[in-house]
């Protein structure tokens, strides 16, 4: 922060908290040089020449060779310096080198940075382009990888003369894998390289003996959306066409046919009624992929209901269990003794649950472990169903959803335009760093369904007096100002969060806690200061100093996209926790 009044008073507020953070920091290893980034599209690592790289905090890659795994194609015309991208569903994106605006289906859309020519190739902002094509995009800092996958938008069931037609409506290519299971009869349709955006997780169908259709994100990396059809009797299935809108034809199984999974049906038998007579009970057949003969977990699935998430663990016998709560990260550990997990699973239910992992914790004796990692710690209960064969963690989602829905977070990147803010030890400029962190913070909050407004999103000068006013006009309920600090003493480094009024203390505490935990630079704690934006703000407000530009080590970190991303995500976690716990004021 530069060009501001010195704080009236600086005081370490929650002493206990600061101690906790010091201890936590002691375990943080020295930061290594970040690995080069990679891009994985629908399960394939794209190998472009030159490879993907960060420029000014934005991930760039050559257009050539980037889009094929997503079923898109492009044309680059060096004379007009224009590229045309054709998405798998007909979306048309026009990009021009040096132009920060793209045209997406005829509409102008700002990009985080302009495409640029390198050699004979056009380098494009990767995240923006895939998002424009409707893809699921997620940057995994721990893997230094941008994951891109198709999204499943809906399933359409339609009766046909021969049976039932199931169409998958996806934004890009998905692979279809089918498995028939018996006792009870089910058809499992796995959509590989697909992230489910289907809101309704369960519907009653009642056509062609299909009683129920359940949809869940079965696993990630590769992303698999699992559709389970609960059947009155076995059906034959044929995948009639593929990407981006695969069609499956379902037909009653001919009584003579008792073959295994996914046998194509030569079905000559006309479809007679919506509920055909069940064939004589088929001989009992074992579940496929049986690992061991011992007791085991058959399935871990996520079911969404209004206001609730049900994490369902299905065993082949009554399950015993023990539940513990653990911190850092906040999580719930459910140990199930005496059973085996044949397949390791990772599910992303969204909402208050960051991730659910199921794996074998130990063998001999067997203990299966289910970990429910919180995005935001929520009310839950553990219940058993079906005589104890089903163990269900029921997570209350509603209060979180309502609180987040009501909040609007103002993001205020300091300085801008003619006001550069602080200048770093080797010349890094505060206004540039904090704008980038602010834009990343916006992305991070959006991923957590938190609405935002920015006081500036480009390199423009905004008067200090206008910043809070801009936020309040938009109806902001939380104000977060992002700065990088400066001092005449170059040895001082670290991250600190300022607040002024008591109603901002909780927000400041949680934001600083996350920053202290994840940045690996000294935690200088929560402090008070009479900054104008904090004084002006009628809503909870904090000012974050993400490091000291005047310290060469902090400055070197602040130059890296990885550090900026970590800072943005840490602030976002703190803010998300606050908006989930503290209801928004009624308008
Ligand atoms: Zn500043």
Coordinates of N, CA and C in Angstrom, one line a residue, residues 353-464:
X353 N -19.4 -29.0 0.6 CA -18.4 -30.1 0.7 C -17.4 -30.0 -0.5
X354 N -16.2 -29.9 -0.1 CA -15.1 -29.7 -1.1 C -14.9 -31.0 -1.9
X355 N -14.7 -32.1 -1.2 CA -14.4 -33.3 -1.9 C -14.8 -34.5 -0.9
X356 N -15.2 -35.6 -1.5 CA -15.4 -36.8 -0.8 C -14.4 -37.9 -1.3
X357 N -13.7 -38.5 -0.4 CA -12.7 -39.5 -0.9 C -13.1 -40.8 -0.2
X358 N -13.0 -41.9 -1.0 CA -13.3 -43.2 -0.4 C -12.1 -44.1 -0.8
X359 N -11.5 -44.7 0.2 CA -10.3 -45.6 -0.1 C -10.1 -46.6 1.0
X360 N -9.2 -47.6 0.7 CA -8.9 -48.5 1.8 C -7.9 -47.8 2.7
X361 N -8.2 -47.7 4.0 CA -7.2 -47.1 4.9 C -6.2 -48.1 5.4
X362 N -6.7 -49.3 5.7 CA -5.7 -50.4 6.0 C -6.3 -51.8 5.7
X363 N -5.4 -52.8 5.6 CA -5.9 -54.1 5.4 C -5.4 -55.0 6.6
X364 N -6.1 -56.1 6.8 CA -5.7 -57.0 7.8 C -5.4 -56.4 9.1
X365 N -6.4 -56.0 9.9 CA -7.8 -56.1 9.5 C -8.2 -54.9 8.5
X366 N -9.2 -55.2 7.7 CA -9.7 -54.2 6.8 C -10.3 -53.0 7.5
X367 N -10.0 -51.8 7.0 CA -10.7 -50.6 7.4 C -10.9 -49.7 6.2
X368 N -12.1 -49.5 5.8 CA -12.4 -48.5 4.7 C -12.5 -47.2 5.3
X369 N -12.1 -46.1 4.6 CA -12.1 -44.8 5.1 C -12.8 -43.9 4.1
X370 N -13.8 -43.1 4.6 CA -14.5 -42.1 3.8 C -14.1 -40.8 4.4
X371 N -13.6 -39.9 3.6 CA -13.2 -38.5 4.1 C -14.2 -37.5 3.4
X372 N -14.8 -36.7 4.3 CA -15.7 -35.7 3.7 C -15.0 -34.4 4.1
X373 N -14.4 -33.7 3.1 CA -13.6 -32.5 3.3 C -14.5 -31.3 3.1
X374 N -14.6 -30.4 4.1 CA -15.5 -29.3 4.0 C -14.9 -28.2 3.2
X375 N -15.7 -27.6 2.4 CA -15.4 -26.2 1.9 C -15.8 -25.2 3.0
X376 N -17.0 -25.5 3.5 CA -17.5 -24.7 4.7 C -18.1 -25.7 5.6
X377 N -17.6 -25.8 6.8 CA -18.1 -26.8 7.8 C -19.6 -26.6 8.0
X378 N -20.3 -27.6 7.9 CA -21.8 -27.5 7.9 C -22.4 -28.5 8.8
X379 N -23.7 -28.3 9.1 CA -24.4 -29.3 10.0 C -24.5 -30.6 9.2
X380 N -24.4 -31.7 9.9 CA -24.5 -33.0 9.3 C -25.0 -34.0 10.3
X381 N -25.5 -35.1 9.8 CA -25.7 -36.3 10.6 C -25.4 -37.5 9.9
X382 N -25.1 -38.6 10.6 CA -24.8 -39.8 9.9 C -25.9 -40.8 10.3
X383 N -26.5 -41.4 9.3 CA -27.6 -42.3 9.5 C -27.4 -43.6 8.8
X384 N -28.1 -44.7 9.2 CA -28.0 -45.9 8.4 C -29.4 -46.2 7.8
X385 N -29.4 -46.9 6.7 CA -30.6 -47.2 6.0 C -30.5 -48.6 5.5
X386 N -31.7 -49.2 5.1 CA -31.7 -50.5 4.5 C -31.0 -51.5 5.5
X387 N -31.5 -51.5 6.7 CA -31.0 -52.5 7.6 C -29.5 -52.3 7.9
X388 N -29.0 -51.1 7.7 CA -27.6 -50.9 8.0 C -26.6 -51.0 6.8
X389 N -27.1 -51.5 5.7 CA -26.3 -51.7 4.5 C -25.9 -50.4 3.9
X390 N -26.7 -49.4 4.1 CA -26.4 -48.0 3.6 C -26.0 -47.1 4.7
X391 N -24.9 -46.5 4.6 CA -24.4 -45.5 5.6 C -24.5 -44.1 4.9
X392 N -25.3 -43.2 5.5 CA -25.5 -41.9 4.8 C -25.0 -40.8 5.6
X393 N -24.2 -39.9 5.1 CA -23.8 -38.7 5.7 C -24.7 -37.6 5.1
X394 N -25.6 -37.1 5.9 CA -26.6 -36.1 5.4 C -26.0 -34.7 5.7
X395 N -25.7 -33.9 4.7 CA -25.2 -32.6 5.0 C -26.2 -31.5 4.7
X396 N -26.4 -30.6 5.6 CA -27.3 -29.5 5.4 C -26.7 -28.5 4.6
X397 N -27.4 -28.1 3.5 CA -26.8 -27.2 2.5 C -27.5 -25.9 2.6
X398 N -28.7 -25.9 3.0 CA -29.5 -24.7 2.8 C -29.0 -23.4 3.4
X399 N -28.6 -23.4 4.7 CA -28.2 -22.1 5.3 C -27.0 -21.5 4.5
X400 N -26.1 -22.4 4.0 CA -25.0 -21.9 3.3 C -25.4 -21.3 2.0
X401 N -26.3 -22.0 1.3 CA -26.8 -21.5 0.0 C -27.5 -20.2 0.1
X402 N -28.3 -20.1 1.1 CA -29.1 -18.9 1.3 C -28.1 -17.7 1.7
X403 N -27.2 -18.0 2.6 CA -26.3 -16.9 3.0 C -25.4 -16.4 1.8
X404 N -24.9 -17.4 1.1 CA -24.1 -17.0 -0.1 C -24.9 -16.2 -1.1
X405 N -26.1 -16.7 -1.3 CA -27.0 -16.1 -2.3 C -27.2 -14.6 -1.9
X406 N -27.3 -14.4 -0.7 CA -27.7 -13.0 -0.2 C -26.5 -12.0 -0.2
X407 N -25.3 -12.6 -0.3 CA -24.1 -11.7 -0.2 C -23.6 -11.3 -1.5
X408 N -23.0 -10.1 -1.5 CA -22.3 -9.6 -2.7 C -21.0 -9.0 -2.2
X409 N -19.9 -9.6 -2.7 CA -18.6 -9.2 -2.2 C -17.9 -8.2 -3.2
X410 N -17.6 -7.1 -2.6 CA -16.9 -6.1 -3.4 C -15.4 -6.4 -3.4
X411 N -14.7 -6.4 -4.5 CA -13.3 -6.6 -4.6 C -12.7 -5.3 -5.1
X412 N -11.7 -4.8 -4.3 CA -11.2 -3.5 -4.5 C -9.7 -3.6 -4.7
X413 N -9.2 -3.8 -5.9 CA -7.7 -3.8 -6.2 C -7.2 -2.4 -6.0
X414 N -6.3 -2.2 -5.1 CA -5.8 -0.8 -4.8 C -5.1 -0.1 -6.0
X415 N -5.1 1.2 -5.9 CA -4.4 2.1 -6.9 C -4.9 1.9 -8.4
X416 N -4.1 2.1 -9.4 CA -4.5 1.9 -10.8 C -4.3 3.2 -11.5
X417 N -4.1 3.1 -12.8 CA -4.0 4.2 -13.7 C -2.8 5.1 -13.3
X418 N -3.0 6.4 -13.1 CA -1.9 7.3 -12.8 C -1.3 7.0 -11.4
X419 N -2.0 6.2 -10.6 CA -1.5 5.9 -9.2 C -0.9 4.5 -9.2
X420 N 0.4 4.4 -9.3 CA 1.0 3.0 -9.4 C 1.0 2.3 -8.0
X421 N 0.8 3.0 -6.9 CA 1.0 2.4 -5.6 C 2.5 2.2 -5.3
X422 N 2.8 1.2 -4.5 CA 4.2 1.0 -4.2 C 5.0 0.4 -5.3
X423 N 6.3 0.7 -5.4 CA 7.2 0.2 -6.4 C 8.1 -0.8 -5.7
X424 N 8.2 -2.0 -6.2 CA 9.0 -3.0 -5.6 C 10.5 -2.8 -5.6
X425 N 11.2 -3.6 -4.8 CA 12.7 -3.6 -4.7 C 13.3 -3.6 -6.1
X426 N 12.8 -4.4 -7.0 CA 13.4 -4.4 -8.4 C 12.4 -4.0 -9.4
X427 N 11.4 -3.2 -9.0 CA 10.5 -2.5 -9.9 C 9.1 -3.0 -10.2
X428 N 8.7 -4.1 -9.4 CA 7.4 -4.6 -9.6 C 6.4 -3.5 -9.1
X429 N 5.3 -3.3 -9.8 CA 4.4 -2.2 -9.5 C 3.1 -2.7 -8.8
X430 N 2.8 -2.1 -7.7 CA 1.7 -2.6 -6.9 C 0.4 -2.7 -7.6
X431 N 0.1 -1.6 -8.4 CA -1.3 -1.6 -9.1 C -1.5 -2.8 -10.0
X432 N -0.4 -3.3 -10.6 CA -0.5 -4.5 -11.5 C -0.7 -5.8 -10.7
X433 N 0.1 -5.9 -9.6 CA 0.0 -7.1 -8.8 C -1.4 -7.3 -8.2
X434 N -1.9 -6.2 -7.6 CA -3.2 -6.3 -6.9 C -4.4 -6.4 -7.8
X435 N -4.2 -5.9 -9.0 CA -5.3 -6.1 -10.0 C -5.4 -7.6 -10.4
X436 N -4.2 -8.2 -10.6 CA -4.2 -9.6 -11.0 C -4.8 -10.4 -9.9
X437 N -4.3 -10.2 -8.6 CA -4.8 -10.9 -7.5 C -6.4 -10.7 -7.4
X438 N -6.8 -9.5 -7.6 CA -8.2 -9.2 -7.5 C -9.1 -10.0 -8.5
X439 N -8.5 -10.0 -9.8 CA -9.3 -10.8 -10.8 C -9.3 -12.3 -10.5
X440 N -8.2 -12.8 -10.0 CA -8.1 -14.2 -9.6 C -9.1 -14.4 -8.4
X441 N -9.2 -13.5 -7.5 CA -10.1 -13.6 -6.4 C -11.5 -13.7 -6.9
X442 N -11.9 -12.9 -7.9 CA -13.2 -12.9 -8.4 C -13.5 -14.3 -8.9
X443 N -12.6 -14.9 -9.7 CA -12.7 -16.2 -10.3 C -13.0 -17.2 -9.2
X444 N -12.1 -17.1 -8.1 CA -12.2 -18.1 -7.0 C -13.5 -18.0 -6.3
X445 N -14.0 -16.8 -6.1 CA -15.3 -16.6 -5.4 C -16.4 -17.1 -6.3
X446 N -16.3 -16.9 -7.6 CA -17.4 -17.4 -8.5 C -17.5 -18.9 -8.5
X447 N -16.3 -19.5 -8.4 CA -16.3 -21.0 -8.3 C -17.0 -21.5 -7.1
X448 N -17.1 -20.6 -6.0 CA -17.8 -21.0 -4.8 C -19.2 -20.4 -4.7
X449 N -19.7 -20.0 -5.9 CA -21.0 -19.4 -6.0 C -21.2 -18.2 -5.1
X450 N -20.1 -17.4 -5.0 CA -20.2 -16.1 -4.3 C -20.3 -15.0 -5.3
X451 N -21.3 -14.1 -5.3 CA -21.4 -13.0 -6.2 C -20.4 -11.9 -5.9
X452 N -19.9 -11.3 -6.9 CA -18.9 -10.2 -6.7 C -19.2 -9.0 -7.5
X453 N -18.5 -7.9 -7.1 CA -18.5 -6.6 -7.9 C -17.1 -6.1 -7.7
X454 N -16.5 -5.5 -8.8 CA -15.1 -5.0 -8.7 C -15.2 -3.5 -8.7
X455 N -14.3 -2.8 -7.9 CA -14.2 -1.4 -8.0 C -13.4 -1.0 -9.2
X456 N -12.5 -1.8 -9.7 CA -11.9 -1.6 -11.0 C -11.5 -3.0 -11.5
X457 N -11.5 -3.2 -12.8 CA -11.1 -4.5 -13.4 C -10.0 -4.3 -14.5
X458 N -9.6 -3.0 -14.7 CA -8.6 -2.7 -15.6 C -7.6 -1.7 -14.9
X459 N -6.6 -1.3 -15.7 CA -5.6 -0.4 -15.1 C -6.2 1.1 -15.2
X460 N -7.1 1.4 -14.4 CA -7.7 2.7 -14.4 C -7.6 3.3 -13.0
X461 N -7.5 4.7 -13.0 CA -7.5 5.4 -11.7 C -8.9 5.5 -11.1
X462 N -9.1 5.1 -9.9 CA -10.3 5.2 -9.2 C -10.0 6.0 -7.9
X463 N -10.7 7.1 -7.7 CA -10.5 7.9 -6.5 C -10.8 7.1 -5.3
X464 N -10.0 7.3 -4.2 CA -10.3 6.5 -2.9 C -11.7 6.8 -2.5

